[in-house]
CSV table of C-alpha atoms and ligand atoms in Angstrom, one decimal:
chain,number,residue,atom,x,y,z
G,324,MET,CA,-33.2,57.6,-79.9
G,325,ARG,CA,-35.2,60.1,-82.0
G,326,ARG,CA,-34.0,63.5,-82.8
G,327,GLY,CA,-35.2,65.6,-80.2
G,328,ASP,CA,-35.5,63.0,-77.3
G,329,VAL,CA,-34.0,64.0,-74.1
G,330,PRO,CA,-31.7,61.2,-72.7
G,331,VAL,CA,-32.3,60.6,-68.9
G,332,GLY,CA,-29.9,59.7,-66.5
G,333,PRO,CA,-26.0,60.5,-66.6
G,334,VAL,CA,-25.2,61.4,-70.4
G,335,ALA,CA,-22.0,61.1,-72.4
G,336,LEU,CA,-21.3,64.2,-74.2
G,337,ALA,CA,-19.3,64.5,-77.2
G,338,GLY,CA,-18.4,67.0,-79.6
G,339,THR,CA,-15.3,68.6,-81.4
G,340,SER,CA,-13.6,71.6,-79.8
G,341,LEU,CA,-13.4,74.4,-81.9
G,342,TYR,CA,-10.4,75.5,-79.8
G,343,THR,CA,-8.4,72.5,-80.2
G,344,GLY,CA,-9.9,70.9,-83.2
G,345,ARG,CA,-10.2,67.5,-81.2
G,346,ILE,CA,-13.2,65.4,-80.3
G,347,LEU,CA,-13.8,65.6,-76.7
G,348,THR,CA,-15.9,63.4,-74.8
G,349,PHE,CA,-17.3,64.2,-71.2
G,350,ARG,CA,-19.3,62.4,-68.7
G,351,CYS,CA,-21.5,64.8,-67.0
G,352,ASP,CA,-22.4,63.5,-63.5
G,353,GLN,CA,-23.7,66.5,-62.0
G,354,PRO,CA,-26.5,65.6,-59.5
G,355,ASN,CA,-29.3,67.1,-61.6
G,356,SER,CA,-28.3,64.7,-64.7
G,357,MET,CA,-28.9,61.5,-62.6
G,358,THR,CA,-32.6,62.1,-62.4
G,359,LYS,CA,-33.7,64.7,-64.7
G,360,THR,CA,-32.3,66.2,-67.9
G,361,ARG,CA,-31.8,70.2,-67.7
G,362,VAL,CA,-33.3,71.9,-70.5
G,363,LEU,CA,-32.2,75.6,-70.6
G,364,THR,CA,-32.9,78.2,-72.9
G,365,GLY,CA,-32.8,82.2,-73.4
G,366,ILE,CA,-35.0,84.6,-75.3
G,367,THR,CA,-33.4,87.8,-76.5
G,368,THR,CA,-35.9,90.8,-75.3
G,369,THR,CA,-36.0,92.9,-78.3
G,370,GLY,CA,-39.3,92.3,-80.2
G,371,THR,CA,-42.7,91.2,-79.9
G,372,PRO,CA,-43.4,87.6,-80.1
G,373,HIS,CA,-45.0,86.3,-83.2
G,374,LEU,CA,-46.7,83.2,-84.8
G,375,GLY,CA,-43.3,82.0,-85.6
G,376,ASN,CA,-41.6,82.2,-82.4
G,377,TYR,CA,-44.5,80.5,-80.8
G,378,VAL,CA,-44.5,77.4,-83.4
G,379,GLY,CA,-40.7,77.3,-83.4
G,380,ALA,CA,-39.7,77.9,-79.7
G,381,ILE,CA,-42.3,78.7,-77.2
G,382,LYS,CA,-44.8,75.8,-77.7
G,383,PRO,CA,-42.2,73.2,-77.7
G,384,ALA,CA,-40.4,74.7,-74.7
G,385,ILE,CA,-43.6,74.7,-72.7
G,386,GLU,CA,-44.6,71.3,-73.6
G,387,ALA,CA,-41.0,69.9,-72.6
G,388,SER,CA,-41.3,71.6,-69.1
G,389,GLN,CA,-44.3,69.6,-68.8
G,390,ARG,CA,-42.4,66.4,-69.0
G,391,PRO,CA,-41.6,64.6,-65.7
G,392,ASP,CA,-38.0,63.8,-66.6
G,393,VAL,CA,-36.9,67.3,-67.7
G,394,ASP,CA,-36.1,70.1,-65.5
G,395,SER,CA,-36.5,73.3,-67.4
G,396,PHE,CA,-34.8,76.9,-67.1
G,397,TYR,CA,-36.2,79.5,-69.3
G,398,PHE,CA,-35.0,83.1,-69.0
G,399,LEU,CA,-35.4,86.5,-70.6
G,400,ALA,CA,-31.8,87.3,-71.9
G,401,ASP,CA,-32.2,91.0,-71.3
G,402,LEU,CA,-28.4,91.4,-70.9
G,403,HIS,CA,-28.2,90.2,-74.5
G,404,ALA,CA,-30.9,92.6,-75.6
G,405,LEU,CA,-28.5,95.8,-74.7
G,406,ILE,CA,-26.1,94.5,-77.7
G,407,LYS,CA,-28.9,95.0,-80.2
G,408,CYS,CA,-30.9,97.7,-78.7
G,409,GLN,CA,-30.2,100.7,-76.9
G,410,ASP,CA,-33.7,102.1,-76.7
G,411,PRO,CA,-34.8,101.5,-73.1
G,412,ARG,CA,-38.6,101.7,-73.7
G,413,ARG,CA,-38.3,98.9,-76.1
G,414,VAL,CA,-36.1,96.6,-74.1
G,415,GLN,CA,-38.5,97.2,-71.0
G,416,GLN,CA,-41.6,96.6,-73.3
G,417,SER,CA,-40.2,93.6,-74.9
G,418,ARG,CA,-39.2,91.9,-71.4
G,419,LEU,CA,-42.8,92.4,-70.3
G,420,GLU,CA,-44.4,91.3,-73.6
G,421,ILE,CA,-42.3,88.2,-73.5
G,422,ALA,CA,-42.9,87.4,-70.0
G,423,ALA,CA,-46.6,87.7,-70.4
G,424,THR,CA,-46.6,85.6,-73.7
G,425,TRP,CA,-44.9,82.5,-71.7
G,426,LEU,CA,-47.4,82.8,-69.0
G,427,ALA,CA,-50.5,83.2,-71.0
G,428,LEU,CA,-49.5,80.2,-73.2
G,429,GLY,CA,-49.5,78.1,-70.1
G,430,LEU,CA,-45.8,78.0,-68.8
G,431,ASP,CA,-46.4,76.5,-65.3
G,432,THR,CA,-43.7,78.4,-63.1
G,433,ASP,CA,-43.9,75.9,-60.5
G,434,ASN,CA,-42.5,73.3,-63.1
G,435,ALA,CA,-40.2,75.7,-64.9
G,436,VAL,CA,-37.8,78.0,-63.5
G,437,PHE,CA,-38.5,81.3,-65.3
G,438,TYR,CA,-36.3,84.5,-64.7
G,439,ARG,CA,-34.9,87.3,-66.0
G,440,GLN,CA,-31.1,87.2,-66.6
G,441,SER,CA,-30.4,90.5,-65.3
G,442,ASP,CA,-31.8,89.5,-61.9
G,443,ILE,CA,-28.8,87.0,-61.5
G,444,PRO,CA,-25.8,89.2,-60.9
G,445,GLU,CA,-23.6,85.8,-60.8
G,446,ILE,CA,-24.2,85.6,-64.6
G,447,PRO,CA,-22.0,88.7,-65.6
G,448,GLU,CA,-19.6,87.5,-62.7
G,449,LEU,CA,-19.0,84.1,-64.4
G,450,THR,CA,-19.1,85.9,-67.7
G,451,TRP,CA,-15.8,87.6,-66.6
G,452,MET,CA,-14.3,84.2,-65.0
G,453,LEU,CA,-15.1,82.8,-68.4
G,454,SER,CA,-13.6,85.6,-70.4
G,455,CYS,CA,-10.5,85.1,-68.7
G,456,VAL,CA,-10.2,81.3,-70.0
G,457,CYS,CA,-11.6,82.2,-73.5
G,458,ALA,CA,-9.2,82.5,-76.5
G,459,LYS,CA,-9.7,85.9,-77.9
G,460,GLY,CA,-9.3,83.9,-81.3
G,461,LEU,CA,-12.4,81.8,-80.4
G,462,MET,CA,-14.1,85.2,-80.4
G,463,ASN,CA,-12.9,86.2,-83.7
G,464,ARG,CA,-14.6,83.2,-85.1
G,465,ALA,CA,-18.0,84.0,-83.9
G,466,HIS,CA,-20.7,84.3,-86.5
G,467,ALA,CA,-22.3,87.7,-85.4
G,468,TYR,CA,-18.8,89.2,-85.0
G,469,LYS,CA,-17.5,88.0,-88.5
G,470,ALA,CA,-20.9,89.1,-90.1
G,471,ALA,CA,-20.1,92.7,-88.6
G,472,VAL,CA,-16.4,92.6,-90.3
G,473,ALA,CA,-18.0,91.4,-93.7
G,474,GLU,CA,-20.5,94.4,-93.6
G,475,ASN,CA,-17.7,96.8,-92.6
G,476,GLU,CA,-15.4,95.2,-95.4
G,477,GLU,CA,-18.2,95.4,-98.0
G,478,LEU,CA,-18.9,99.0,-97.3
G,479,GLY,CA,-15.2,99.7,-97.7
G,480,HIS,CA,-14.7,101.1,-94.4
G,481,GLN,CA,-11.0,101.3,-93.1
G,482,ASP,CA,-11.6,100.0,-89.6
G,483,MET,CA,-13.1,96.3,-90.0
G,484,ASP,CA,-14.4,96.8,-86.3
G,485,LYS,CA,-16.4,99.8,-86.8
G,486,GLY,CA,-19.8,99.5,-84.8
G,487,VAL,CA,-18.3,96.6,-83.1
G,488,SER,CA,-18.9,96.8,-79.3
G,489,MET,CA,-17.3,94.7,-76.8
G,490,GLY,CA,-20.7,93.4,-76.1
G,491,LEU,CA,-21.0,92.1,-79.5
G,492,PHE,CA,-17.6,90.7,-79.6
G,493,GLY,CA,-18.0,89.0,-76.2
G,494,TYR,CA,-21.5,87.9,-76.7
G,495,PRO,CA,-20.7,84.2,-76.9
G,496,VAL,CA,-19.2,84.4,-73.5
G,497,LEU,CA,-22.1,85.8,-71.8
G,498,MET,CA,-24.3,83.3,-73.5
G,499,ALA,CA,-21.8,80.4,-72.3
G,500,ALA,CA,-22.1,82.0,-68.6
G,501,ASP,CA,-25.8,81.6,-68.8
G,502,ILE,CA,-25.6,77.8,-69.7
G,503,LEU,CA,-22.8,76.8,-67.5
G,504,MET,CA,-24.2,78.6,-64.5
G,505,PHE,CA,-27.2,76.1,-64.2
G,506,ASN,CA,-25.4,73.1,-65.7
G,507,ALA,CA,-27.6,72.7,-68.6
G,508,ASN,CA,-27.5,69.4,-70.3
G,509,LYS,CA,-29.8,70.4,-73.4
G,510,VAL,CA,-29.9,73.8,-75.1
G,511,PRO,CA,-32.8,74.1,-77.9
G,512,VAL,CA,-31.8,76.8,-80.1
G,513,GLY,CA,-32.2,77.7,-83.7
G,514,ARG,CA,-29.3,76.7,-86.2
G,515,ASP,CA,-27.7,79.8,-85.8
G,516,GLN,CA,-26.8,79.4,-82.2
G,517,ILE,CA,-25.0,75.9,-82.6
G,518,GLN,CA,-21.7,77.8,-82.9
G,519,HIS,CA,-22.5,79.5,-79.4
G,520,ILE,CA,-23.4,76.1,-77.6
G,521,GLU,CA,-19.9,74.7,-78.9
G,522,MET,CA,-18.4,77.5,-77.7
G,523,ALA,CA,-19.9,77.3,-74.4
G,524,ARG,CA,-18.6,73.6,-74.1
G,525,ASP,CA,-15.4,75.0,-75.1
G,526,MET,CA,-15.2,77.5,-72.3
G,527,GLY,CA,-16.7,74.9,-69.7
G,528,GLY,CA,-14.2,72.4,-70.7
G,529,ARG,CA,-11.2,74.8,-70.4
G,530,PHE,CA,-12.2,75.9,-67.0
G,531,ASN,CA,-12.7,72.4,-65.7
G,532,HIS,CA,-9.2,71.5,-67.4
G,533,LEU,CA,-7.4,74.5,-65.8
G,534,TYR,CA,-8.8,74.3,-62.2
G,535,LYS,CA,-8.9,70.5,-62.3
G,536,GLY,CA,-12.3,69.6,-61.6
G,537,GLN,CA,-15.8,69.0,-62.8
G,538,TYR,CA,-17.3,72.4,-62.3
G,539,PHE,CA,-19.3,72.8,-65.3
G,540,THR,CA,-21.5,70.2,-67.2
G,541,LEU,CA,-20.9,70.7,-71.0
G,542,PRO,CA,-24.2,71.5,-72.7
G,543,GLU,CA,-25.3,70.0,-76.0
G,544,ALA,CA,-27.4,72.2,-78.7
G,545,VAL,CA,-30.6,70.7,-79.5
G,546,VAL,CA,-31.9,71.6,-83.0
G,547,ASP,CA,-35.2,70.1,-83.6
G,548,ASP,CA,-35.7,69.5,-87.6
G,549,LYS,CA,-39.3,68.7,-86.8
G,550,VAL,CA,-40.2,72.1,-85.5
G,551,GLU,CA,-41.4,74.1,-88.2
G,552,VAL,CA,-39.9,77.3,-89.3
G,553,LEU,CA,-43.0,79.5,-90.2
G,554,ASN,CA,-42.9,81.5,-93.2
G,555,GLY,CA,-44.1,85.3,-92.9
G,556,LEU,CA,-46.3,87.8,-94.8
G,557,ASP,CA,-44.0,87.9,-97.7
G,558,GLY,CA,-43.4,84.1,-98.0
G,559,ARG,CA,-39.9,84.5,-96.4
G,560,LYS,CA,-39.1,83.2,-93.1
G,561,MET,CA,-41.2,84.9,-90.4
G,562,SER,CA,-38.8,87.2,-88.7
G,563,LYS,CA,-38.8,90.8,-87.2
G,564,SER,CA,-36.0,91.6,-89.2
G,565,TYR,CA,-37.9,91.0,-92.3
G,566,ASN,CA,-40.7,93.0,-90.9
G,567,ASN,CA,-43.1,90.1,-92.0
G,568,THR,CA,-44.5,88.9,-88.8
G,569,ILE,CA,-47.9,88.2,-87.4
G,570,PRO,CA,-47.6,89.2,-83.7
G,571,LEU,CA,-49.2,86.5,-81.5
G,572,PHE,CA,-51.6,88.6,-79.5
G,573,VAL,CA,-52.8,91.3,-81.8
G,574,SER,CA,-56.5,92.4,-81.6
G,575,GLU,CA,-58.8,90.2,-83.7
G,576,LYS,CA,-59.3,92.9,-86.2
G,577,LYS,CA,-55.7,93.2,-86.7
G,578,LEU,CA,-55.1,89.5,-87.1
G,579,GLN,CA,-57.9,89.3,-89.5
G,580,LYS,CA,-55.9,92.3,-91.4
G,581,LEU,CA,-52.7,90.5,-91.4
G,582,VAL,CA,-54.1,87.1,-92.5
G,583,ARG,CA,-55.8,88.8,-95.7
G,584,LYS,CA,-52.3,90.2,-96.2
G,585,ILE,CA,-50.4,86.9,-96.4
G,586,LYS,CA,-49.0,86.6,-100.1
G,587,THR,CA,-50.8,84.0,-102.1
G,588,ASN,CA,-50.7,83.6,-106.0
G,589,SER,CA,-53.1,84.8,-108.6
G,590,LEU,CA,-55.2,81.5,-109.1
G,591,GLU,CA,-59.0,82.1,-109.4
G,592,PRO,CA,-61.7,80.4,-107.2
G,593,GLY,CA,-62.4,77.1,-108.8
G,594,GLU,CA,-58.8,76.5,-109.7
G,595,PRO,CA,-57.0,73.8,-107.8
G,596,LYS,CA,-54.2,75.0,-105.7
G,597,ASP,CA,-51.0,73.7,-104.2
G,598,PRO,CA,-51.1,73.6,-100.5
G,599,ASP,CA,-47.4,72.7,-100.2
G,600,SER,CA,-45.8,76.1,-101.5
G,601,CYS,CA,-48.4,78.2,-99.8
G,602,THR,CA,-47.6,80.3,-96.8
G,603,LEU,CA,-51.4,80.5,-95.6
G,604,PHE,CA,-51.6,76.5,-95.7
G,605,GLN,CA,-48.4,76.2,-93.8
G,606,ILE,CA,-49.4,78.9,-91.1
G,607,PHE,CA,-52.6,77.0,-90.7
G,608,SER,CA,-51.1,73.4,-90.6
G,609,ALA,CA,-48.8,74.6,-88.0
G,610,PHE,CA,-51.6,75.1,-85.6
G,611,ALA,CA,-54.5,72.5,-87.0
G,612,SER,CA,-54.5,68.8,-86.2
G,613,ALA,CA,-53.7,66.2,-88.8
G,614,GLU,CA,-57.4,65.8,-89.5
G,615,GLU,CA,-57.9,69.3,-90.2
G,616,THR,CA,-54.9,69.9,-92.4
G,617,ALA,CA,-55.9,66.9,-94.4
G,618,ALA,CA,-59.5,68.6,-94.8
G,619,MET,CA,-58.0,71.8,-95.7
G,620,ARG,CA,-55.9,70.0,-98.4
G,621,THR,CA,-59.0,68.8,-100.0
G,622,GLU,CA,-60.3,72.3,-100.0
G,623,TYR,CA,-57.2,73.2,-101.8
G,624,ALA,CA,-57.5,70.4,-104.6
G,625,ASN,CA,-61.2,71.5,-104.9
G,626,GLY,CA,-60.1,75.2,-105.7
G,627,ILE,CA,-61.2,77.0,-102.8
G,628,GLY,CA,-60.8,80.8,-103.1
G,629,TRP,CA,-58.2,82.8,-101.4
G,630,GLY,CA,-60.7,85.1,-99.7
G,631,ALA,CA,-62.5,82.1,-98.3
G,632,ALA,CA,-59.4,80.4,-97.4
G,633,LYS,CA,-57.9,83.3,-95.7
G,634,ASP,CA,-61.2,83.6,-93.6
G,635,ARG,CA,-60.8,80.2,-92.7
G,636,VAL,CA,-57.3,80.6,-91.6
G,637,PHE,CA,-58.4,83.5,-89.8
G,638,GLU,CA,-61.1,81.8,-87.8
G,639,TYR,CA,-58.9,79.0,-86.9
G,640,LEU,CA,-55.9,81.0,-85.6
G,641,ASN,CA,-58.5,83.5,-83.8
G,642,ALA,CA,-60.4,80.6,-82.1
G,643,HIS,CA,-57.0,79.3,-80.5
G,644,LEU,CA,-55.7,82.5,-79.6
G,645,ARG,CA,-58.5,84.1,-78.2
G,646,GLU,CA,-58.1,82.5,-74.6
G,647,PRO,CA,-54.6,83.1,-74.2
G,648,ARG,CA,-54.9,86.7,-75.9
G,649,GLU,CA,-57.3,87.5,-72.9
G,650,ARG,CA,-54.9,86.1,-70.5
G,651,TYR,CA,-52.1,88.2,-72.0
G,652,ASN,CA,-54.2,91.1,-72.1
G,653,ALA,CA,-54.9,90.8,-68.3
G,654,LEU,CA,-51.2,90.0,-67.4
G,655,LEU,CA,-50.1,93.3,-69.2
G,656,GLU,CA,-52.6,95.4,-67.1
G,657,ASP,CA,-50.8,93.8,-63.9
G,658,PRO,CA,-47.0,94.3,-64.3
G,659,GLY,CA,-46.6,93.8,-60.7
G,660,HIS,CA,-47.8,90.1,-60.9
G,661,ILE,CA,-45.4,89.4,-63.7
G,662,GLU,CA,-42.5,91.3,-61.6
G,663,ASN,CA,-43.2,88.7,-58.6
G,664,VAL,CA,-43.7,85.7,-60.8
G,665,LEU,CA,-40.2,86.9,-62.2
G,666,LYS,CA,-38.7,87.7,-58.7
G,667,GLN,CA,-39.6,84.2,-57.5
G,668,GLY,CA,-38.0,82.7,-60.6
G,669,ALA,CA,-34.8,84.6,-59.8
G,670,GLU,CA,-34.8,83.2,-56.3
G,671,LYS,CA,-35.1,79.6,-57.5
G,672,ALA,CA,-32.2,80.5,-60.0
G,673,ARG,CA,-29.9,82.1,-57.6
G,674,ALA,CA,-30.2,79.4,-55.1
G,675,GLU,CA,-28.1,77.3,-57.7
G,676,ALA,CA,-25.8,80.3,-59.0
G,677,GLN,CA,-24.7,81.5,-55.8
G,678,PRO,CA,-23.1,78.1,-54.5
G,679,LEU,CA,-21.7,77.5,-57.9
G,680,MET,CA,-20.1,81.0,-58.3
G,681,GLU,CA,-18.7,80.8,-54.9
G,682,ARG,CA,-16.9,77.4,-55.6
G,683,VAL,CA,-15.8,79.1,-58.9
G,684,ARG,CA,-14.3,82.1,-57.2
G,685,GLU,CA,-12.6,79.7,-54.7
G,686,VAL,CA,-11.0,77.6,-57.1
G,687,ALA,CA,-9.8,80.7,-59.2
G,688,GLY,CA,-7.9,81.9,-55.7
G,689,LEU,CA,-10.8,84.3,-54.8
G,690,GLY,CA,-11.9,82.5,-51.9
G,691,ARG,CA,-12.2,84.2,-48.5
G,692,PHE,CA,-9.0,84.5,-46.0
G,693,VAL,CA,-10.9,82.6,-43.2
Z,940,LIG,N1,-28.5,84.3,-78.1
Z,940,LIG,C1,-29.8,83.6,-78.2
Z,940,LIG,C2,-30.6,84.0,-79.4
Z,940,LIG,O1,-30.4,85.0,-79.8
Z,940,LIG,C3,-30.3,83.7,-76.8
Z,940,LIG,C4,-29.7,83.4,-75.8
Z,940,LIG,C5,-28.9,84.0,-74.7
Z,940,LIG,C6,-29.4,81.9,-75.3
Z,940,LIG,N2,-28.4,83.2,-74.0
Z,940,LIG,C7,-29.0,82.0,-74.1
Z,940,LIG,C8,-30.0,80.8,-75.8
Z,940,LIG,C9,-28.5,80.5,-73.6
Z,940,LIG,C10,-30.1,79.8,-75.3
Z,940,LIG,C11,-29.0,79.6,-74.0
Z,940,LIG,O2,-31.5,83.1,-79.8
């Protein structure tokens, strides 16, 4: 099986538990895995989607949702957003922009369940249940928390937990609830998130063991090495934390301006240029077909000038983004529509979350008396 392929049917999952250090194997025989593979992923709503998000996450997710053997759950991780961002306007705006982006790019919500995390009250409820079976020591090893502690140490602070909220500390538990709630088989994520999926497996396995049943499917992280990580304006990885992004749906004018800002070297027109070390070429090839990419390669070898190359890339991107940009702008004008779409998604999601949560409450001793 190729990397990134999603197996169909009951799958045996294996991994090393962070908790015990032992190799664990589990069969997941939840009903959904008999027919379709459930793919679930969340998008933290703190920023504006950029070309890197599109190439690395949105495009592959939308494509996966079109496969007949895949059952996809995509959600706005807005409870996660509160960990990093306490600016309500930014959280609200980002939720709207991200929802509009996915819809404008063609996510078919009849095919995929698309919802806001904060519309599913069962998620924070499950978070608590998992917190009670999750070792604190496991959270001590979570990399976001460790990074915060390391920073305090570096700055010479007395209190190693300075600036660390319980939200940040327990972040992997919320993420585990997101995943376990819907019995996800595959969770496409960036490399930095693999640890959290492993922790989700750990919590799910521990709950299953403690309460003697197969309540939760144990998820597997999917990190697709084929998916490109785009570079940004300055040549480093495109990321909002580097402030080097090209937002997907900026105006035509702004897009042109940003493309012109992409860092290139000082070679003159007529001098052959190396496409493989060039951010401009990399961005182009992430969108272009194999033939178009090969043609651009020849242009580089023939010494195309940077101005001309940038115009070419701008024209190309603009032609591809024009239609979705129009849809995006129309969607932003109609937040009521987006609200409805997400509410319908939440209804579908809750139809699964409620019975699961009821079962979980019951096995833990929180069932009804009669
Ligand atoms: N923490 C993830 C990130 O920062 C976002 C996220 C939240 C997520 N819940 C999730 C991803 C559940 C996958 C599954 O990228």
